[in-house]
Short mmCIF file of C-alpha atoms and ligand atoms in Angstrom, two decimals:
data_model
loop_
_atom_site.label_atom_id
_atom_site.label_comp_id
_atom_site.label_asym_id
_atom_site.label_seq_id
_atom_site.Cartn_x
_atom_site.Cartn_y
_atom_site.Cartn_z
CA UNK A 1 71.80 172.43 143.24
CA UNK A 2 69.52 169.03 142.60
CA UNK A 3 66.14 169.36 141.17
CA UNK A 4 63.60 166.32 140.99
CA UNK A 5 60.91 166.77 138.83
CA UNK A 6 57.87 164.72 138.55
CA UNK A 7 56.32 163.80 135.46
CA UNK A 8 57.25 162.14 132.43
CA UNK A 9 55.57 164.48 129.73
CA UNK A 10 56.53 167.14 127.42
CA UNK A 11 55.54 169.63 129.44
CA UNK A 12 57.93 168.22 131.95
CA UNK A 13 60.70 167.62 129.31
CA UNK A 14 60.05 171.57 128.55
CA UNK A 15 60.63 172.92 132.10
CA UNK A 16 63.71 170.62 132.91
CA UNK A 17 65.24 172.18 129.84
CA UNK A 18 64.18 175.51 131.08
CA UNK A 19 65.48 174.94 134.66
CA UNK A 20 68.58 174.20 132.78
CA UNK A 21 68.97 177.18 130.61
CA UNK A 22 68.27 179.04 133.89
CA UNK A 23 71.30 177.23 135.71
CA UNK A 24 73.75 174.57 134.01
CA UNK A 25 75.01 173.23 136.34
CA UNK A 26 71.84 171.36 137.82
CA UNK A 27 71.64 168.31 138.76
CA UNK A 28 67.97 167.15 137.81
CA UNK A 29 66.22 163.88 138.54
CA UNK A 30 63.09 163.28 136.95
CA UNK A 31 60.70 160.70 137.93
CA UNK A 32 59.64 158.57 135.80
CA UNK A 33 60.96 161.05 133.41
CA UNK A 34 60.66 159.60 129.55
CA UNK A 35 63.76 159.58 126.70
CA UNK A 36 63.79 163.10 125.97
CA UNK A 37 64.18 164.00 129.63
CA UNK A 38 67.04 161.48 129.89
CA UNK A 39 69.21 163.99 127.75
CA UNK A 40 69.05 166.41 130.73
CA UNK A 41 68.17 164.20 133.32
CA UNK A 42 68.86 161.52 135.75
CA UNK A 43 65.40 159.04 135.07
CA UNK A 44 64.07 157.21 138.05
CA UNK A 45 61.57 154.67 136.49
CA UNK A 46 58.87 155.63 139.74
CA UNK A 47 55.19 156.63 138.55
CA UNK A 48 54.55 160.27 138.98
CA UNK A 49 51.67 159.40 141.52
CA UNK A 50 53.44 156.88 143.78
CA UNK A 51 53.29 158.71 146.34
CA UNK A 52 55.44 156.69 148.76
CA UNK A 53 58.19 155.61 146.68
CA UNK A 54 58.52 159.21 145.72
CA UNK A 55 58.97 160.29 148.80
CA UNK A 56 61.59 157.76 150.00
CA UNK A 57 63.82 159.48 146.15
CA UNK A 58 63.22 162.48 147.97
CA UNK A 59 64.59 161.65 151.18
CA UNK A 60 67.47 159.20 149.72
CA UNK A 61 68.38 162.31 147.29
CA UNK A 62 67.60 165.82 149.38
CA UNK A 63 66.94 167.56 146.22
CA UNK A 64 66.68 171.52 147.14
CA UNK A 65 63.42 171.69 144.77
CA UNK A 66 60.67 169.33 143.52
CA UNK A 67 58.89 170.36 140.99
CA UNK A 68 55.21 168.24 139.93
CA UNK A 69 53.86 168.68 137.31
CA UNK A 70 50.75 166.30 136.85
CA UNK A 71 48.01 166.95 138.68
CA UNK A 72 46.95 163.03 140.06
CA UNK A 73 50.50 163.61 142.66
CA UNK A 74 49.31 166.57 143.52
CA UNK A 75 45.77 165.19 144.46
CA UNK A 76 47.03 162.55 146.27
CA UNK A 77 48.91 164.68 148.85
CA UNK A 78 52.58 164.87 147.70
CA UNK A 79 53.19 168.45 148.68
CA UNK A 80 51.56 167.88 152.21
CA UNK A 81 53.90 165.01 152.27
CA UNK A 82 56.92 166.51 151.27
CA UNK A 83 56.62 169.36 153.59
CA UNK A 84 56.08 167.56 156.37
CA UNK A 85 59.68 166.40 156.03
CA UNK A 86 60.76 169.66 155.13
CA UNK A 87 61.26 168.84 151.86
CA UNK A 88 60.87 171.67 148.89
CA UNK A 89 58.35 171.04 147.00
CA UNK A 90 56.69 173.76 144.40
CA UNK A 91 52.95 172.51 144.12
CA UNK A 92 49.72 173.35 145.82
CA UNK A 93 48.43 170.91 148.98
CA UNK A 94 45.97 168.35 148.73
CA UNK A 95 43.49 170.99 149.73
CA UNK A 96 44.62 173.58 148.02
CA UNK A 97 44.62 171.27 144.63
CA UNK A 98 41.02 170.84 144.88
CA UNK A 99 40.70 174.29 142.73
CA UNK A 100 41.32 171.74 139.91
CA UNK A 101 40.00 168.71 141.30
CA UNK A 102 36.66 169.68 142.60
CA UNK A 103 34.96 171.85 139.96
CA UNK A 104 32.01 172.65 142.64
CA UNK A 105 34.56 173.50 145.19
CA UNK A 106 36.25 176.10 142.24
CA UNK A 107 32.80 177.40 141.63
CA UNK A 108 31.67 177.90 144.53
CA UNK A 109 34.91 179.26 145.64
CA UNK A 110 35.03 181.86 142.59
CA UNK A 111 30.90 182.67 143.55
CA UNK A 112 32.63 183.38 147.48
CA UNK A 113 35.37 185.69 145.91
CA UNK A 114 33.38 187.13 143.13
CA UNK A 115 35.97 186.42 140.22
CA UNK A 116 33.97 186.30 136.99
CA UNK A 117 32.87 182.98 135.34
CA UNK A 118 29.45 181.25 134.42
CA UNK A 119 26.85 180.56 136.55
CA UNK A 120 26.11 177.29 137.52
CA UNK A 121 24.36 174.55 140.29
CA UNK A 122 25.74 171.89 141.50
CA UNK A 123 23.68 168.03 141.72
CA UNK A 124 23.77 164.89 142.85
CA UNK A 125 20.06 164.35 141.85
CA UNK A 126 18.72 164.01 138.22
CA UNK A 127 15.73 165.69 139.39
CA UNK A 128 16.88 168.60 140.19
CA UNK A 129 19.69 169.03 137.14
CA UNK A 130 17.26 168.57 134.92
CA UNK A 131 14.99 171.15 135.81
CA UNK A 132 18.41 173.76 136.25
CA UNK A 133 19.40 172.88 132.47
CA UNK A 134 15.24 173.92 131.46
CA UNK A 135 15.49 176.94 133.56
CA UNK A 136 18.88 177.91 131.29
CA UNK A 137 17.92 176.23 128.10
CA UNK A 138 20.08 175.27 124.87
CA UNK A 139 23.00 175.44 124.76
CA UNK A 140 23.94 174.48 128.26
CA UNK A 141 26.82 172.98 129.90
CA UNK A 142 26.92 169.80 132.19
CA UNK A 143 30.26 168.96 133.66
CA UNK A 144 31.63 166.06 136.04
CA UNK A 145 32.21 167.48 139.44
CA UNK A 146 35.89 165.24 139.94
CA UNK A 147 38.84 164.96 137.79
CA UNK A 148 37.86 163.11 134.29
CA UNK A 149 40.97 163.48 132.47
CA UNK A 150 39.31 166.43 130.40
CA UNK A 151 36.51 164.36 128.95
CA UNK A 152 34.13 165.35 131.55
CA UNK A 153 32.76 168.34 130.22
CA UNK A 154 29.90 167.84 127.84
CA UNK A 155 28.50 170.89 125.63
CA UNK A 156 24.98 170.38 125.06
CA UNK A 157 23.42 172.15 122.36
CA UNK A 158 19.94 170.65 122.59
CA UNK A 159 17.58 170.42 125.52
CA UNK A 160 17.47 165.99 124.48
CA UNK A 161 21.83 166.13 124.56
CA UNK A 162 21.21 168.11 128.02
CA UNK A 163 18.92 165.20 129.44
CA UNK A 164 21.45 162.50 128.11
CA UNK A 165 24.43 163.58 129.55
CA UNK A 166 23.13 164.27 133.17
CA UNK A 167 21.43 160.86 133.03
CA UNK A 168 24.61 159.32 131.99
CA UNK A 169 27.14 161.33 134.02
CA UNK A 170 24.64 160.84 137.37
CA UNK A 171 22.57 157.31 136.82
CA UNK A 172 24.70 155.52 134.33
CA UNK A 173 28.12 156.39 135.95
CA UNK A 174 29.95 157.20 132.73
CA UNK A 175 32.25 159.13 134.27
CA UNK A 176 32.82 157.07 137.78
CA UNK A 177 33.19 159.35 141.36
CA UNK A 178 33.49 162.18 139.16
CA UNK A 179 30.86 162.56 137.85
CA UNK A 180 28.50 161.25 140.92
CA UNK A 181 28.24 165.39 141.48
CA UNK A 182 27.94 168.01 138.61
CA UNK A 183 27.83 171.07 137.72
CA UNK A 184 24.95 172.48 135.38
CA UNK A 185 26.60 175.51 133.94
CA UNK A 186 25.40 178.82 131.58
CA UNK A 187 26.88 178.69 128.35
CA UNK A 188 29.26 181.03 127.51
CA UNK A 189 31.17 182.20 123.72
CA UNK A 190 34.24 184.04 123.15
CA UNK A 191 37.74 182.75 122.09
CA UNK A 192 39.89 180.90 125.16
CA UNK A 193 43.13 181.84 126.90
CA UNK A 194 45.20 179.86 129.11
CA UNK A 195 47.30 182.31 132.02
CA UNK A 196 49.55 180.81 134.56
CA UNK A 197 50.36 182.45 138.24
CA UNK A 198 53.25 181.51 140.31
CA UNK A 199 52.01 182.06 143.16
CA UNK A 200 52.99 181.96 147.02
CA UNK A 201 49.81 182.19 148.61
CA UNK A 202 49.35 186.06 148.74
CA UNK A 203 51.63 187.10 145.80
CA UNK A 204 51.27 186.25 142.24
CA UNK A 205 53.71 186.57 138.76
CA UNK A 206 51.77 186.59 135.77
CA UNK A 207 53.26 184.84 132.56
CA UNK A 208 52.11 186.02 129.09
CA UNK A 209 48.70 184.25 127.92
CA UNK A 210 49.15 180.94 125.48
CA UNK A 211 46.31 179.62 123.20
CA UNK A 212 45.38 175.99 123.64
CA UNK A 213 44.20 173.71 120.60
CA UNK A 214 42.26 171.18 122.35
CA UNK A 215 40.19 169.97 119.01
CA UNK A 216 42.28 166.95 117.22
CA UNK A 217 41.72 168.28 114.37
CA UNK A 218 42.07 171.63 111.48
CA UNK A 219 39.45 174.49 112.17
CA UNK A 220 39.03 173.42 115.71
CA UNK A 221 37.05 170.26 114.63
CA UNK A 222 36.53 166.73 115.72
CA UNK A 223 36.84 165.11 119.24
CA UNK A 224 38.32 167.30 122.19
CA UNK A 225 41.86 166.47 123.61
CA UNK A 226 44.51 167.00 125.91
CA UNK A 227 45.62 169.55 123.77
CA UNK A 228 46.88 169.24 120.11
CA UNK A 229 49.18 173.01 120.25
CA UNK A 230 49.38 176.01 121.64
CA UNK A 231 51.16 179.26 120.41
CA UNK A 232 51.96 182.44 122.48
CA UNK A 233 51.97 185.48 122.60
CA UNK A 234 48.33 186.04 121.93
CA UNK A 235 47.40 189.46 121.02
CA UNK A 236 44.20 189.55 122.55
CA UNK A 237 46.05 189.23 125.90
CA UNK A 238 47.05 193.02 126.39
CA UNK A 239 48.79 194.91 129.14
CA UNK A 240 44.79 195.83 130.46
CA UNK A 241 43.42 192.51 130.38
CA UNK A 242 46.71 190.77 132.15
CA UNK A 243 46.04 193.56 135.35
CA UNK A 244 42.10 193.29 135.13
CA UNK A 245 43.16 188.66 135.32
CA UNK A 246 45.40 190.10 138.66
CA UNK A 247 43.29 191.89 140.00
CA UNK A 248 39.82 190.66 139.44
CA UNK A 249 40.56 186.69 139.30
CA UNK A 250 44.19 185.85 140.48
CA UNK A 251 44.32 187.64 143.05
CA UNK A 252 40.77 187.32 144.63
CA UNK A 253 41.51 183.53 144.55
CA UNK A 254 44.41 184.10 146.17
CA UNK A 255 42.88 186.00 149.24
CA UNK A 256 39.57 184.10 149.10
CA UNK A 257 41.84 180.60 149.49
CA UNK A 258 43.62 182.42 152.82
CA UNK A 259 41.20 183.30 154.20
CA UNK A 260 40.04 179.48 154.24
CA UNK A 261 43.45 178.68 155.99
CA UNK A 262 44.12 176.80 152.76
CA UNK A 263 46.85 179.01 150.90
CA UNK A 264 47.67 178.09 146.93
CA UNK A 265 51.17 177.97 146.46
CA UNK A 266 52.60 176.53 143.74
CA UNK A 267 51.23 177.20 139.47
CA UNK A 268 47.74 178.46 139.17
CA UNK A 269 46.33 178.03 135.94
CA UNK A 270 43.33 180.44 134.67
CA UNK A 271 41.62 179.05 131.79
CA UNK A 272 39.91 181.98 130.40
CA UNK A 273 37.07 182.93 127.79
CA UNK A 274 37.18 186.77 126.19
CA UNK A 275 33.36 186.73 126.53
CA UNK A 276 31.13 189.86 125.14
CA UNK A 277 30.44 190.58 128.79
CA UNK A 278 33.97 190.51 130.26
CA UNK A 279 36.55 188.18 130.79
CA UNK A 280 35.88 184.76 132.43
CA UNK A 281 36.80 181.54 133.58
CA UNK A 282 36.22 178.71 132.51
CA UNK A 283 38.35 176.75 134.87
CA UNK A 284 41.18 176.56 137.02
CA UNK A 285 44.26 174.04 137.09
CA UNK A 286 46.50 173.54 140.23
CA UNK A 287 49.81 172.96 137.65
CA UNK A 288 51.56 173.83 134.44
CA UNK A 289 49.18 173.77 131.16
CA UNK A 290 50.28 171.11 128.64
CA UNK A 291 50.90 172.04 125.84
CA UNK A 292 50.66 175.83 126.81
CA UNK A 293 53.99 175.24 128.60
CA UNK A 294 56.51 173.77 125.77
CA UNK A 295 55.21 177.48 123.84
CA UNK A 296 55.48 179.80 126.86
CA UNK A 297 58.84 178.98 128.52
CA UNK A 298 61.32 179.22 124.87
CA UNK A 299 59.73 182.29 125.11
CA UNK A 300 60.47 183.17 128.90
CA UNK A 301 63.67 184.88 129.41
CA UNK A 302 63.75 185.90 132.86
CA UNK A 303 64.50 182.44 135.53
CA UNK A 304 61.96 180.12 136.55
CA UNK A 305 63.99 178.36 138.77
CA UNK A 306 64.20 181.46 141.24
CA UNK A 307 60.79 182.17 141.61
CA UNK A 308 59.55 178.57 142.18
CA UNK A 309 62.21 177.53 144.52
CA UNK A 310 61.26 180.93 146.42
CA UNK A 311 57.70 179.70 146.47
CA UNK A 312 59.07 175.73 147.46
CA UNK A 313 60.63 177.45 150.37
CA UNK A 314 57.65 179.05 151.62
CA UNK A 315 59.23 182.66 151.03
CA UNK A 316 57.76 185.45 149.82
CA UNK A 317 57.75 186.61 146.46
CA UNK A 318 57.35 190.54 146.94
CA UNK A 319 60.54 190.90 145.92
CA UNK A 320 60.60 188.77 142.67
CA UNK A 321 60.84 190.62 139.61
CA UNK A 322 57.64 189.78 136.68
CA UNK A 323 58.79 187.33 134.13
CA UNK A 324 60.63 188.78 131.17
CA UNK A 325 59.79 187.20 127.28
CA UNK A 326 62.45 187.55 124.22
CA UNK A 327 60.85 188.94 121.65
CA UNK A 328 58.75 186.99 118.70
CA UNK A 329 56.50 184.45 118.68
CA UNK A 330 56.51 180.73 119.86
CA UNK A 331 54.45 177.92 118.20
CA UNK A 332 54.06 174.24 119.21
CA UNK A 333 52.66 171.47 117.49
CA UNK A 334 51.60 168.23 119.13
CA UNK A 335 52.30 164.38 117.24
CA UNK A 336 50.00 161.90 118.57
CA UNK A 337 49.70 158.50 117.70
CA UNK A 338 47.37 156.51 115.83
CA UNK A 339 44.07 156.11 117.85
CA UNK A 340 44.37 159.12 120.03
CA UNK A 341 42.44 160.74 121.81
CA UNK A 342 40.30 157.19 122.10
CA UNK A 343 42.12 153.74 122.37
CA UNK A 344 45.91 154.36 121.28
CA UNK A 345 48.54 152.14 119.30
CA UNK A 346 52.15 152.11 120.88
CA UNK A 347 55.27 150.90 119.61
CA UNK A 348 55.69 152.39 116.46
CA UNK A 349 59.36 153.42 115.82
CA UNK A 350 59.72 157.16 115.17
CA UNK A 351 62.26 158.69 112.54
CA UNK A 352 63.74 162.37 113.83
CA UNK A 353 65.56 164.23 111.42
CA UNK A 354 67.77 166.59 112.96
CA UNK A 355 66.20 169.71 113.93
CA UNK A 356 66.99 173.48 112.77
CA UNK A 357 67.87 176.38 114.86
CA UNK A 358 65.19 177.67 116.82
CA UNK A 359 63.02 174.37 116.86
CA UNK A 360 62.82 172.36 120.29
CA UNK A 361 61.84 168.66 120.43
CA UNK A 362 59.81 167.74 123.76
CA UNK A 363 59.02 164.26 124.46
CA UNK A 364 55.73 162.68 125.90
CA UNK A 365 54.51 159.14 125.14
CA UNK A 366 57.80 157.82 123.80
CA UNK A 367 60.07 154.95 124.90
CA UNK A 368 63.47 153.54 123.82
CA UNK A 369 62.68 150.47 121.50
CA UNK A 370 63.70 147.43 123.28
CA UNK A 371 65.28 145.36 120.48
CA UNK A 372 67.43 148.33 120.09
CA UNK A 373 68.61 148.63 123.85
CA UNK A 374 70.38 145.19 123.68
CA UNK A 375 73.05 146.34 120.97
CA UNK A 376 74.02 149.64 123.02
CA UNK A 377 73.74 152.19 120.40
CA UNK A 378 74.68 155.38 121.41
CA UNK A 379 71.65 156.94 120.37
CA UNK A 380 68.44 154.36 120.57
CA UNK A 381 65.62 154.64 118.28
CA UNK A 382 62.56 155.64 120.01
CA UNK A 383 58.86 154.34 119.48
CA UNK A 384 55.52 155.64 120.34
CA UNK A 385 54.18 154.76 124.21
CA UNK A 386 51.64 157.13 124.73
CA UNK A 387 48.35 159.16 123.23
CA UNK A 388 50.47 162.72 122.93
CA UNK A 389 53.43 161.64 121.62
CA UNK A 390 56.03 164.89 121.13
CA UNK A 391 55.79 168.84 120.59
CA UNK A 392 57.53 170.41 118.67
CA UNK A 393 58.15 173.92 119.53
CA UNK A 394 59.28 176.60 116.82
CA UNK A 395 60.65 180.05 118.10
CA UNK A 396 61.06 182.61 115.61
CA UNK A 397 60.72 186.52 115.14
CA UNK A 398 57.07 186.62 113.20
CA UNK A 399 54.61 183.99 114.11
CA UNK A 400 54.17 183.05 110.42
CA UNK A 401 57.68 181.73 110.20
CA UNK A 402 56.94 180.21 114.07
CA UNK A 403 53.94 178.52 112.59
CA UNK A 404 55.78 177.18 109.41
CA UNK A 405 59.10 176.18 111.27
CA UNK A 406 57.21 174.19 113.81
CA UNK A 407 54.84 172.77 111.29
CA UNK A 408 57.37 171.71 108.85
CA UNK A 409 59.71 170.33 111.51
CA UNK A 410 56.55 168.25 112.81
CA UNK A 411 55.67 167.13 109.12
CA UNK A 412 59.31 165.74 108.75
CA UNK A 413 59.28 163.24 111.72
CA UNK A 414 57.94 160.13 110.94
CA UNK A 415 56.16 157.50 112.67
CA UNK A 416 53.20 155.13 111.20
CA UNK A 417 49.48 156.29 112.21
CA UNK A 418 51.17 160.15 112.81
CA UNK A 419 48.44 162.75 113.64
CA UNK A 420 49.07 166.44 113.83
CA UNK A 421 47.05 169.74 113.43
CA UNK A 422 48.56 171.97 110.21
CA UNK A 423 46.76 175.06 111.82
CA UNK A 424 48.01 175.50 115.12
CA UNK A 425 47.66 180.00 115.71
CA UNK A 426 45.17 180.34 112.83
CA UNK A 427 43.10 182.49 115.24
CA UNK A 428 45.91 184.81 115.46
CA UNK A 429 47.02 184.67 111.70
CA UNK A 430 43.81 185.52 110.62
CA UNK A 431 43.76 188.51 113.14
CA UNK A 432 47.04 189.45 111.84
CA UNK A 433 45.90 189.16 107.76
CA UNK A 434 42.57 191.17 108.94
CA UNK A 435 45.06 193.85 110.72
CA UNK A 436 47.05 194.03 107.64
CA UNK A 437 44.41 193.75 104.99
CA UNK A 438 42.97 197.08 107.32
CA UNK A 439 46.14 198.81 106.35
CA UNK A 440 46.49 197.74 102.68
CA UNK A 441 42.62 199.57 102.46
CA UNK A 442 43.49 202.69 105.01
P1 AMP B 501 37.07 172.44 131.33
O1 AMP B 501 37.38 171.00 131.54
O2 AMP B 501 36.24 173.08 132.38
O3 AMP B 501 38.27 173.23 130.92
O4 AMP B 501 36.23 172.50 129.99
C1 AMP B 501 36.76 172.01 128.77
C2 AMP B 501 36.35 172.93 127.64
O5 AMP B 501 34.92 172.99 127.58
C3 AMP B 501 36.79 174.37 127.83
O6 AMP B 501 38.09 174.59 127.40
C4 AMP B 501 35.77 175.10 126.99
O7 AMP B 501 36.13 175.06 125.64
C5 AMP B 501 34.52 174.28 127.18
N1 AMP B 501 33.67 174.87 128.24
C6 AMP B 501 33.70 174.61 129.55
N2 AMP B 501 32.78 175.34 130.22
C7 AMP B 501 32.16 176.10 129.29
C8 AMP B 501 31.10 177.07 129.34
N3 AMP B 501 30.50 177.38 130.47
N4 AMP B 501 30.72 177.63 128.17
C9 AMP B 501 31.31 177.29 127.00
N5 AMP B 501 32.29 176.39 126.89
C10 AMP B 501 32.72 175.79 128.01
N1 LIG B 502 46.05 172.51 128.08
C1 LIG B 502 45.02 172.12 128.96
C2 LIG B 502 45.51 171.58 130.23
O1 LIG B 502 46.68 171.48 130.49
O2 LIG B 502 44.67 171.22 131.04
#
């Protein structure tokens, strides 16, 4: 069977090894792919959004499943294009996509279904944001309509941030199309979960919930990012709360999206916040989670290749088993290069010592050095090429010895201008030590 999958990050690097462990015998393609992926993996050097030239891989190839996992292909309309050729493709359409892509259209979407999440308006006119952020007051949340590479979301904890942001996101342009509409949105507190769906349009197959790190640095401080770890399981995410996410979100979306003959098919991604009040989301994705996705699938140990070439064939999954887990506890730390998450340096060579049982390397924003390609080594050197640069991913039975494995693994590769979080599950450690100190005092 032939597999093309579209990406070149870890999180793509992680599911080509997982459609691997799921069946051997593969053969995957991976456009553009990166250096880690090139251990598993035919690399086709075409950008994950060129649309066109992916298309004409597909047809020269005939791969039984394409997997995306970017959201900028999806947005551009590779799934409606691949399906129009009959050509499987797991990934939501255009339309469908816009659950990510258009944060009024997700809003407005989740108001329509009645799935839990903030309240907000939507603007186009200062005017009139303004006078929604008064009428909720500090803190309040303004947020760029369109997709702004995560940076769109602005938290504002005085009235004078408030007016700043929607002046800048609306008359300044900070933020381009995106932000020509937003969203003026209740603030909301609790800690954050990240659950993905497979879904075929009706059905849906939960996986476990993963924590997301999105602050560069310890303690959840300094600048947001893409995402600097992630660790699953999370014990907050029990048996009740993963039916009451079916049921009350998931699934509502699902039928909601029908019924507006525009059917999600593909990964839905349910960024969630345990609020006092209930759970709710925060925001929906149309793919895989990154760096949620190098924790959860070590961890998975039921296939993901079945169910998403079930869903790329437009079949039904009713008769799809739920995802099975090993048992422990999976932690993954991200390495990202000097200047990240703001202007990034590239080309520094990286040092990997060889990694313990357990301990899974997944590339990102890495390249092989050039100087080093000439003399044909067997195994090139790699330098930096990117903002996330690797995560490293440590499985192990307690999440203490996850959490030290994948630390000290990350610690030990080298590359100048290295930055890394040292507390990546603290949330849950400190949940743990509060369990245990409870016990110790019983
Ligand atoms: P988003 O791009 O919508 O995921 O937002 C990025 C981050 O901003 C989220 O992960 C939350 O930490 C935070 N955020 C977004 N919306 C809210 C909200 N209504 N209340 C509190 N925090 C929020
Ligand atoms: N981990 C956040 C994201 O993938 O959007």
């Amino acid at each position: 069977m032939k597999v093309l999958i579209v990406g070149g990050g870890a999180r793509e690097h992680a599911i080509a090894w997982k459609l691997l462990q799921d069946d051997p015998t593969l053969d995957l393609i991976a456009a553009p792919g990166n250096p880690g992926i090139a251990t598993l993996a035919r690399c086709v050097a075409i950008p994950a959004d060129d649309i066109v030239a992916l298309l004409a891989l597909a047809r020269a190839e005939q791969p039984d499943l394409t997997v995306v996992g970017p959201e900028a292909p999806l947005d551009a309309g590779i799934a409606d294009a691949f399906h129009a050729e009959g050509l499987p493709l797991f990934g939501p359409t255009r339309a469908a996509a816009r659950i990510e892509t258009s944060k009024r259209f997700a809003k407005e979407l989740m108001l329509r279904a009645g799935v839990p999440t903030a309240r907000a308006s939507h603007h186009t006119s200062v005017d009139t944001a303004l006078r929604a952020a008064h009428a909720i007051g500090a803190p309040v949340v303004i947020k760029a309509s369109g997709l702004a590479a995560g940076k769109g979301v602005i938290i504002a904890e005085t009235m004078a941030e408030a007016e700043r942001a929607i002046t800048e996101m609306l008359q300044t342009g900070a933020f381009g199309d995106a932000g020509k509409e937003i969203l003026v949105e209740e603030f909301m507190s609790g800690e954050e979960i990240s659950v993905f769906a497979v879904c075929d349009g009706q059905h849906s197959r939960l996986m476990i919930g993963a924590q997301d790190h999105k602050r560069l640095e310890d303690g959840d401080m300094g600048p947001n990012t893409g995402g600097m770890g992630a660790y699953a399981p999370v014990s907050l995410d029990t048996a009740s709360l993963q039916a009451l996410v079916k049921v009350t979100i998931i699934d509502r979306v699902l039928a909601a999206m029908r019924d507006d003959h525009s059917p999600f098919s593909g990964l839905l991604y349910a960024g969630l916040m345990l609020t006092a009040t209930g759970v709710k989301v925060v925001e929906f994705n149309c793919r895989f989670g990154d760096p949620e996705t190098q924790a959860l699938l070590p961890l998975m140990s039921s296939s993901l290749l079945q169910p998403m070439l079930t869903v790329a064939r437009g079949e039904s999954l009713v008769d799809t088993p739920e995802f099975e887990w090993h048992a422990g506890f999976s932690v993954t730390t991200v390495l990202a290069a000097a200047g990240y998450p703001g202007r990034v340096r590239k080309g520094d060579p990286i040092s990997f010592p060889e990694p313990e049982d357990g301990v899974y390397v997944f590339h990102a924003g890495t390249r092989v050095a050039d100087r080093m390609k000439a003399q044909r080594s067997d195994e090139p050197p790699v330098v930096t090429d990117g903002g996330r640069v690797l995560s490293v991913t440590a499985v192990a039975p307690t999440l203490h010895a996850a959490s030290n494995h994948s630390r000290r693994y990350a610690e030990r590769i080298r590359f100048a201008g290295k930055q890394m979080r040292r507390d990546i599950a603290w949330r849950e450690l400190a949940r743990e030590m509060q369990l245990s100190d409870h016990r110790t005092n019983a």
